[in-house]
mmCIF file of C-alpha atoms in Angstrom:
data_model
loop_
_atom_site.group_PDB
_atom_site.id
_atom_site.type_symbol
_atom_site.label_atom_id
_atom_site.label_comp_id
_atom_site.label_asym_id
_atom_site.label_seq_id
_atom_site.Cartn_x
_atom_site.Cartn_y
_atom_site.Cartn_z
ATOM 1 C CA GLN A 67 0.000 0.000 0.000
ATOM 2 C CA ARG A 68 2.873 2.375 0.793
ATOM 3 C CA GLY A 69 4.386 1.687 -2.599
ATOM 4 C CA ALA A 70 1.106 2.370 -4.335
ATOM 5 C CA LYS A 71 0.648 5.607 -2.419
ATOM 6 C CA ALA A 72 4.189 6.726 -3.184
ATOM 7 C CA GLY A 73 3.649 5.979 -6.849
ATOM 8 C CA ALA A 74 0.397 7.905 -6.847
ATOM 9 C CA LYS A 75 2.197 10.959 -5.495
ATOM 10 C CA LYS A 76 4.398 11.296 -8.580
ATOM 11 C CA ALA A 77 3.221 14.618 -9.965
ATOM 12 C CA LYS A 78 2.443 14.921 -13.649
ATOM 13 C CA THR A 79 4.461 17.458 -15.601
ATOM 14 C CA ILE A 80 2.414 20.637 -15.793
ATOM 15 C CA ASP A 81 3.003 23.219 -18.506
ATOM 16 C CA LEU A 82 2.964 26.323 -16.303
ATOM 17 C CA SER A 83 3.624 28.602 -19.262
ATOM 18 C CA ARG A 84 0.458 27.215 -20.847
ATOM 19 C CA SER A 85 -1.516 28.007 -17.685
ATOM 20 C CA GLU A 86 -0.169 31.554 -17.672
ATOM 21 C CA GLN A 87 -0.969 31.965 -21.360
ATOM 22 C CA LEU A 88 -4.577 30.857 -20.863
ATOM 23 C CA ILE A 89 -5.014 33.143 -17.854
ATOM 24 C CA ARG A 90 -3.697 36.075 -19.890
ATOM 25 C CA THR A 91 -6.139 35.206 -22.670
ATOM 26 C CA HIS A 92 -9.287 34.564 -20.622
ATOM 27 C CA GLY A 93 -8.505 35.617 -17.037
ATOM 28 C CA SER A 94 -9.595 39.216 -17.507
ATOM 29 C CA ASN A 95 -13.184 37.932 -17.679
ATOM 30 C CA VAL A 96 -12.902 36.419 -14.192
ATOM 31 C CA LYS A 97 -13.641 38.882 -11.412
ATOM 32 C CA ALA A 98 -11.212 38.697 -8.492
ATOM 33 C CA PRO A 99 -12.656 38.075 -5.010
ATOM 34 C CA SER A 100 -12.764 40.852 -2.428
ATOM 35 C CA LYS A 101 -9.313 41.923 -1.272
ATOM 36 C CA ILE A 102 -10.309 41.218 2.327
ATOM 37 C CA LEU A 103 -11.169 37.548 1.701
ATOM 38 C CA GLY A 104 -7.730 36.292 2.692
ATOM 39 C CA ARG A 105 -7.754 38.318 5.917
ATOM 40 C CA LEU A 106 -11.317 37.222 6.644
ATOM 41 C CA LEU A 107 -10.306 33.570 6.410
ATOM 42 C CA ALA A 108 -7.302 34.169 8.668
ATOM 43 C CA VAL A 109 -9.567 35.712 11.321
ATOM 44 C CA LEU A 110 -12.088 32.869 11.086
ATOM 45 C CA ALA A 111 -9.343 30.246 11.352
ATOM 46 C CA ASP A 112 -8.073 31.833 14.578
ATOM 47 C CA ASP A 113 -9.946 30.145 17.422
ATOM 48 C CA GLU A 114 -9.193 33.106 19.695
ATOM 49 C CA HIS A 115 -10.456 35.850 17.375
ATOM 50 C CA GLN A 116 -12.968 38.330 18.720
ATOM 51 C CA ARG A 117 -16.179 39.456 17.095
ATOM 52 C CA LYS A 118 -14.949 43.039 16.823
ATOM 53 C CA GLU A 119 -12.103 41.875 14.539
ATOM 54 C CA LEU A 120 -14.600 40.436 12.069
ATOM 55 C CA GLU A 121 -16.837 43.494 12.365
ATOM 56 C CA MET A 122 -13.981 45.927 11.715
ATOM 57 C CA LEU A 123 -12.831 43.896 8.722
ATOM 58 C CA MET A 124 -16.314 43.814 7.201
ATOM 59 C CA ARG A 125 -16.562 47.597 7.480
ATOM 60 C CA THR A 126 -13.564 48.011 5.166
ATOM 61 C CA ASP A 127 -15.464 46.595 2.170
ATOM 62 C CA SER A 128 -18.623 48.521 1.341
ATOM 63 C CA SER A 129 -19.836 45.916 -1.159
ATOM 64 C CA LEU A 130 -19.636 43.069 1.358
ATOM 65 C CA SER A 131 -21.265 45.248 4.019
ATOM 66 C CA ALA A 132 -24.130 46.012 1.633
ATOM 67 C CA ASN A 133 -24.671 42.291 1.004
ATOM 68 C CA VAL A 134 -24.712 41.553 4.734
ATOM 69 C CA LEU A 135 -27.230 44.321 5.429
ATOM 70 C CA LYS A 136 -29.437 43.148 2.554
ATOM 71 C CA VAL A 137 -29.657 39.661 4.031
ATOM 72 C CA ALA A 138 -30.146 40.968 7.573
ATOM 73 C CA ASN A 139 -33.177 42.932 6.366
ATOM 74 C CA SER A 140 -34.628 40.065 4.317
ATOM 75 C CA ALA A 141 -37.785 38.171 5.194
ATOM 76 C CA GLN A 142 -35.660 35.108 5.942
ATOM 77 C CA PHE A 143 -34.352 36.899 9.030
ATOM 78 C CA ARG A 144 -37.607 38.599 10.020
ATOM 79 C CA GLY A 145 -36.871 41.806 8.098
ATOM 80 C CA GLY A 146 -36.517 45.105 9.902
ATOM 81 C CA ASN A 147 -34.484 48.269 9.692
ATOM 82 C CA VAL A 148 -30.921 47.018 10.288
ATOM 83 C CA VAL A 149 -28.492 49.695 9.116
ATOM 84 C CA ASP A 150 -25.296 48.775 10.956
ATOM 85 C CA ILE A 151 -22.874 45.844 10.567
ATOM 86 C CA GLY A 152 -22.761 45.333 14.317
ATOM 87 C CA ALA A 153 -26.538 44.992 14.517
ATOM 88 C CA ALA A 154 -26.503 42.714 11.489
ATOM 89 C CA MET A 155 -23.958 40.457 13.194
ATOM 90 C CA THR A 156 -26.158 40.271 16.265
ATOM 91 C CA ARG A 157 -29.142 39.258 14.177
ATOM 92 C CA LEU A 158 -27.415 36.836 11.806
ATOM 93 C CA GLY A 159 -24.600 35.408 13.906
ATOM 94 C CA GLU A 160 -20.936 35.178 12.988
ATOM 95 C CA ASN A 161 -21.203 31.990 10.930
ATOM 96 C CA GLU A 162 -23.944 33.340 8.673
ATOM 97 C CA ILE A 163 -22.151 36.684 8.301
ATOM 98 C CA SER A 164 -19.033 34.814 7.206
ATOM 99 C CA ARG A 165 -20.902 32.738 4.632
ATOM 100 C CA ILE A 166 -22.557 35.834 3.163
ATOM 101 C CA ALA A 167 -19.200 37.596 2.856
ATOM 102 C CA ILE A 168 -17.586 34.551 1.266
ATOM 103 C CA ARG A 169 -20.399 34.134 -1.266
ATOM 104 C CA ALA A 170 -20.294 37.837 -2.114
ATOM 105 C CA SER A 171 -16.537 37.533 -2.692
ATOM 106 C CA ALA A 172 -17.010 34.650 -5.103
ATOM 107 C CA ALA A 173 -18.746 36.605 -7.864
ATOM 108 C CA CYS A 174 -16.236 34.952 -10.226
ATOM 109 C CA MET A 175 -18.422 31.835 -10.045
ATOM 110 C CA LYS A 176 -21.660 33.603 -10.971
ATOM 111 C CA VAL A 177 -21.914 33.129 -14.713
ATOM 112 C CA GLU A 178 -24.834 31.916 -16.775
ATOM 113 C CA SER A 179 -22.894 29.255 -18.672
ATOM 114 C CA VAL A 180 -19.519 27.573 -19.117
ATOM 115 C CA ASP A 181 -20.078 25.990 -22.496
ATOM 116 C CA GLY A 182 -16.868 23.972 -22.663
ATOM 117 C CA TYR A 183 -18.120 21.919 -19.712
ATOM 118 C CA GLY A 184 -21.773 21.825 -20.718
ATOM 119 C CA MET A 185 -22.737 23.942 -17.689
ATOM 120 C CA HIS A 186 -25.766 26.191 -18.224
ATOM 121 C CA GLY A 187 -28.346 28.020 -16.139
ATOM 122 C CA GLY A 188 -25.814 29.098 -13.528
ATOM 123 C CA GLY A 189 -24.531 25.538 -13.148
ATOM 124 C CA LEU A 190 -21.025 26.572 -12.047
ATOM 125 C CA TRP A 191 -22.428 28.656 -9.176
ATOM 126 C CA ALA A 192 -24.900 25.951 -8.145
ATOM 127 C CA ASN A 193 -22.211 23.274 -8.132
ATOM 128 C CA GLY A 194 -19.939 25.587 -6.144
ATOM 129 C CA MET A 195 -22.652 26.019 -3.526
ATOM 130 C CA TYR A 196 -23.148 22.254 -3.226
ATOM 131 C CA SER A 197 -19.402 21.794 -2.849
ATOM 132 C CA ALA A 198 -19.116 24.637 -0.310
ATOM 133 C CA VAL A 199 -21.913 23.278 1.870
ATOM 134 C CA ALA A 200 -20.514 19.750 1.657
ATOM 135 C CA ALA A 201 -17.023 20.977 2.578
ATOM 136 C CA GLU A 202 -18.314 22.838 5.621
ATOM 137 C CA LEU A 203 -20.255 19.773 6.803
ATOM 138 C CA LEU A 204 -17.212 17.549 6.281
ATOM 139 C CA SER A 205 -14.991 19.994 8.188
ATOM 140 C CA LYS A 206 -16.993 19.127 11.301
ATOM 141 C CA ARG A 207 -15.608 15.595 10.931
ATOM 142 C CA CYS A 208 -12.063 16.904 10.443
ATOM 143 C CA LYS A 209 -10.554 18.662 13.453
ATOM 144 C CA LYS A 210 -7.786 20.314 11.433
ATOM 145 C CA VAL A 211 -10.021 22.232 9.000
ATOM 146 C CA ASP A 212 -11.891 25.464 9.780
ATOM 147 C CA GLY A 213 -15.477 25.541 8.514
ATOM 148 C CA GLY A 214 -15.183 28.971 6.897
ATOM 149 C CA VAL A 215 -11.998 28.042 5.067
ATOM 150 C CA ALA A 216 -13.570 24.775 3.905
ATOM 151 C CA TYR A 217 -16.676 26.636 2.689
ATOM 152 C CA THR A 218 -14.545 29.076 0.693
ATOM 153 C CA ALA A 219 -12.335 26.402 -0.815
ATOM 154 C CA GLY A 220 -15.357 24.310 -1.768
ATOM 155 C CA LEU A 221 -16.959 27.297 -3.460
ATOM 156 C CA LEU A 222 -13.852 28.089 -5.521
ATOM 157 C CA VAL A 223 -12.448 24.652 -6.420
ATOM 158 C CA ASP A 224 -13.771 24.840 -9.987
ATOM 159 C CA VAL A 225 -13.035 28.506 -10.725
ATOM 160 C CA GLY A 226 -10.442 27.362 -13.287
ATOM 161 C CA LYS A 227 -13.301 26.210 -15.506
ATOM 162 C CA ARG A 228 -13.971 29.889 -16.208
ATOM 163 C CA VAL A 229 -10.641 30.026 -18.035
ATOM 164 C CA LEU A 230 -10.534 26.552 -19.599
ATOM 165 C CA GLY A 231 -14.182 26.571 -20.684
ATOM 166 C CA PRO A 232 -13.686 28.671 -23.838
ATOM 167 C CA GLU A 233 -10.691 26.529 -24.846
ATOM 168 C CA LEU A 234 -12.329 23.183 -24.097
ATOM 169 C CA GLU A 235 -15.315 24.207 -26.199
ATOM 170 C CA ASN A 236 -13.138 23.608 -29.260
ATOM 171 C CA TYR A 237 -12.340 20.048 -28.142
ATOM 172 C CA MET A 238 -15.722 18.730 -27.018
ATOM 173 C CA ASP A 239 -15.753 15.761 -29.396
ATOM 174 C CA GLU A 240 -12.270 14.681 -28.345
ATOM 175 C CA ALA A 241 -13.063 15.222 -24.658
ATOM 176 C CA PHE A 242 -16.122 13.010 -24.718
ATOM 177 C CA ALA A 243 -14.362 10.375 -26.819
ATOM 178 C CA ALA A 244 -11.513 10.218 -24.296
ATOM 179 C CA ASN A 245 -13.740 10.346 -21.236
ATOM 180 C CA PRO A 246 -14.692 6.679 -20.631
ATOM 181 C CA GLY A 247 -12.365 5.255 -18.010
ATOM 182 C CA HIS A 248 -10.306 8.423 -17.710
ATOM 183 C CA SER A 249 -10.246 11.210 -15.163
ATOM 184 C CA PHE A 250 -11.486 14.442 -16.694
ATOM 185 C CA VAL A 251 -8.315 16.109 -15.384
ATOM 186 C CA ASP A 252 -6.312 13.679 -17.535
ATOM 187 C CA VAL A 253 -8.472 14.663 -20.501
ATOM 188 C CA GLU A 254 -7.807 18.359 -19.862
ATOM 189 C CA LEU A 255 -4.069 17.750 -19.542
ATOM 190 C CA ALA A 256 -3.978 15.757 -22.762
ATOM 191 C CA LEU A 257 -5.994 18.279 -24.760
ATOM 192 C CA LEU A 258 -4.891 21.605 -23.267
ATOM 193 C CA GLY A 259 -1.648 20.980 -21.373
ATOM 194 C CA CYS A 260 -3.112 21.929 -17.990
ATOM 195 C CA SER A 261 -6.237 21.284 -15.922
ATOM 196 C CA HIS A 262 -8.914 23.496 -14.410
ATOM 197 C CA ALA A 263 -7.341 22.700 -11.034
ATOM 198 C CA ASP A 264 -3.964 24.089 -12.181
ATOM 199 C CA ILE A 265 -5.624 27.206 -13.566
ATOM 200 C CA GLY A 266 -7.731 27.706 -10.440
ATOM 201 C CA ALA A 267 -4.698 27.478 -8.167
ATOM 202 C CA ALA A 268 -2.827 29.976 -10.338
ATOM 203 C CA LEU A 269 -5.771 32.394 -10.141
ATOM 204 C CA ALA A 270 -5.915 31.984 -6.350
ATOM 205 C CA ALA A 271 -2.198 32.808 -6.143
ATOM 206 C CA LYS A 272 -2.669 35.829 -8.403
ATOM 207 C CA TRP A 273 -5.454 37.069 -6.128
ATOM 208 C CA GLY A 274 -3.302 36.655 -3.017
ATOM 209 C CA LEU A 275 -5.516 34.003 -1.429
ATOM 210 C CA PRO A 276 -3.980 31.822 1.310
ATOM 211 C CA GLU A 277 -1.634 29.044 0.204
ATOM 212 C CA SER A 278 -3.953 26.509 1.842
ATOM 213 C CA LEU A 279 -6.700 27.496 -0.618
ATOM 214 C CA GLN A 280 -4.262 27.339 -3.517
ATOM 215 C CA ASN A 281 -3.315 23.782 -2.535
ATOM 216 C CA ALA A 282 -6.940 22.724 -2.029
ATOM 217 C CA ILE A 283 -7.883 23.992 -5.476
ATOM 218 C CA ARG A 284 -4.761 22.569 -7.148
ATOM 219 C CA TRP A 285 -5.118 19.044 -5.746
ATOM 220 C CA HIS A 286 -8.863 18.595 -5.203
ATOM 221 C CA HIS A 287 -8.907 15.926 -7.938
ATOM 222 C CA GLN A 288 -5.546 14.390 -7.014
ATOM 223 C CA PRO A 289 -5.362 14.472 -3.198
ATOM 224 C CA LEU A 290 -2.669 11.797 -3.071
ATOM 225 C CA GLN A 291 -0.285 14.195 -4.812
ATOM 226 C CA ALA A 292 -0.707 17.002 -2.277
ATOM 227 C CA ASP A 293 2.395 17.666 -0.164
ATOM 228 C CA ALA A 294 0.738 20.192 2.170
ATOM 229 C CA ASP A 295 -2.679 21.028 3.635
ATOM 230 C CA GLN A 296 -3.823 17.433 3.139
ATOM 231 C CA PRO A 297 -6.855 17.675 5.483
ATOM 232 C CA LEU A 298 -8.334 20.596 3.520
ATOM 233 C CA VAL A 299 -7.411 18.994 0.191
ATOM 234 C CA TRP A 300 -9.237 15.786 1.152
ATOM 235 C CA VAL A 301 -12.255 17.704 2.438
ATOM 236 C CA CYS A 302 -12.500 19.482 -0.925
ATOM 237 C CA HIS A 303 -11.965 16.266 -2.884
ATOM 238 C CA VAL A 304 -14.799 14.495 -1.082
ATOM 239 C CA ALA A 305 -17.021 17.608 -1.149
ATOM 240 C CA ASP A 306 -16.561 17.945 -4.910
ATOM 241 C CA PHE A 307 -17.430 14.256 -5.309
ATOM 242 C CA LEU A 308 -20.669 14.813 -3.379
ATOM 243 C CA ALA A 309 -21.474 17.885 -5.486
ATOM 244 C CA MET A 310 -20.937 15.866 -8.651
ATOM 245 C CA ASN A 311 -23.351 13.248 -7.313
ATOM 246 C CA LEU A 312 -25.941 16.012 -7.017
ATOM 247 C CA GLY A 313 -25.620 16.794 -10.707
ATOM 248 C CA GLY A 314 -22.380 18.748 -10.848
ATOM 249 C CA GLY A 315 -24.169 21.783 -12.233
ATOM 250 C CA GLY A 316 -24.432 19.869 -15.504
ATOM 251 C CA SER A 317 -20.659 19.578 -15.856
ATOM 252 C CA ALA A 318 -19.395 16.960 -18.297
ATOM 253 C CA GLU A 319 -16.666 16.316 -15.731
ATOM 254 C CA GLY A 320 -19.188 14.512 -13.554
ATOM 255 C CA LEU A 321 -19.217 11.624 -16.011
ATOM 256 C CA ALA A 322 -15.726 10.575 -14.916
ATOM 257 C CA TYR A 323 -15.267 11.755 -11.334
ATOM 258 C CA LYS A 324 -13.224 9.304 -9.300
ATOM 259 C CA LEU A 325 -13.307 9.294 -5.496
ATOM 260 C CA GLU A 326 -9.806 8.435 -4.313
ATOM 261 C CA ASP A 327 -9.247 6.199 -1.301
ATOM 262 C CA GLY A 328 -7.632 7.777 1.719
ATOM 263 C CA TRP A 329 -10.145 10.286 3.088
ATOM 264 C CA ARG A 330 -10.703 8.261 6.251
ATOM 265 C CA GLU A 331 -7.190 9.236 7.378
ATOM 266 C CA TYR A 332 -8.363 12.848 7.663
ATOM 267 C CA ILE A 333 -12.165 12.794 7.800
ATOM 268 C CA ASP A 334 -14.029 10.724 10.368
ATOM 269 C CA ILE A 335 -16.791 9.482 8.105
ATOM 270 C CA SER A 336 -17.665 6.218 6.345
ATOM 271 C CA LYS A 337 -18.750 5.874 2.719
ATOM 272 C CA GLN A 338 -22.276 5.040 3.876
ATOM 273 C CA GLU A 339 -22.342 8.239 5.952
ATOM 274 C CA LEU A 340 -21.063 10.195 2.963
ATOM 275 C CA VAL A 341 -24.027 9.095 0.895
ATOM 276 C CA SER A 342 -26.378 10.020 3.754
ATOM 277 C CA LEU A 343 -25.057 13.604 3.611
ATOM 278 C CA LEU A 344 -26.396 14.156 0.102
ATOM 279 C CA PRO A 345 -29.972 15.177 1.074
ATOM 280 C CA GLU A 346 -28.668 17.612 3.714
ATOM 281 C CA VAL A 347 -26.200 19.171 1.277
ATOM 282 C CA GLN A 348 -28.904 19.551 -1.349
ATOM 283 C CA SER A 349 -31.386 21.040 1.114
ATOM 284 C CA ILE A 350 -29.010 23.639 2.580
ATOM 285 C CA ALA A 351 -27.524 24.667 -0.766
ATOM 286 C CA SER A 352 -30.908 24.878 -2.482
ATOM 287 C CA GLU A 353 -32.249 27.119 0.289
ATOM 288 C CA VAL A 354 -29.323 29.506 -0.162
ATOM 289 C CA LEU A 355 -29.643 29.480 -3.963
ATOM 290 C CA ASP A 356 -33.378 30.198 -3.735
ATOM 291 C CA GLU A 357 -32.791 33.044 -1.292
ATOM 292 C CA ILE A 358 -30.117 34.615 -3.482
ATOM 293 C CA ALA A 359 -32.298 34.322 -6.577
ATOM 294 C CA ALA A 360 -35.302 35.920 -4.832
#
């Protein structure tokens, strides 16, 4: 087993210049997250942080503050005239405030379609929400992963599809022909020289997001190859698998998603329990998507 694991960790050769070229070509269409997202995640990951730290940070981004106040005054939270971040935090609670801020920062995922992957009707955003919710639930079974960080990583794992989508659109016939029995990442590498995971990690680095998020995005399909942040990587790998089982936002990738063995080393959950999470993930994510669309 050790030999097999060691062999699995041999990284494929990635054409980084190709990734950079594609980001230069298509990356300008991908909106960067809020500049405070990295600091927000650092605060949330600190078990000793105080509420005032989060409140002060939220006040530095008017767009995020506006989103928080909008939700605080919505019917879902009994409505009312909440005009201050502090009052909104009292009404919503820190966890909900954090999720709202994270979702508002991830506008890069809110697109109508990603044709190269067959994703339409906001499928990328919907799949991101399923993955985010699943990652947060799984983090409760993994002592080394913060829920807010897991939620963010789950939401952004497929952001690289925004860049590869236009390119993959030209190779759809080849992609589907190569798909049976192959990981979709292998198909991307063969056709384009890099994968959506490579592109997503490069975007995260460009945006100054924490290295843990970069690693989670880079290795969420190939967790055995990760040399750092393995707990978060495995949480995202399993979360993405669950999201794909809920339809994957229509992504063609879902046809060949392979769940790697090894998650039990980091996540205290059985395969049977994983399957039982699907209705809860769908329910929570659908409620959020409905509320946002309203």
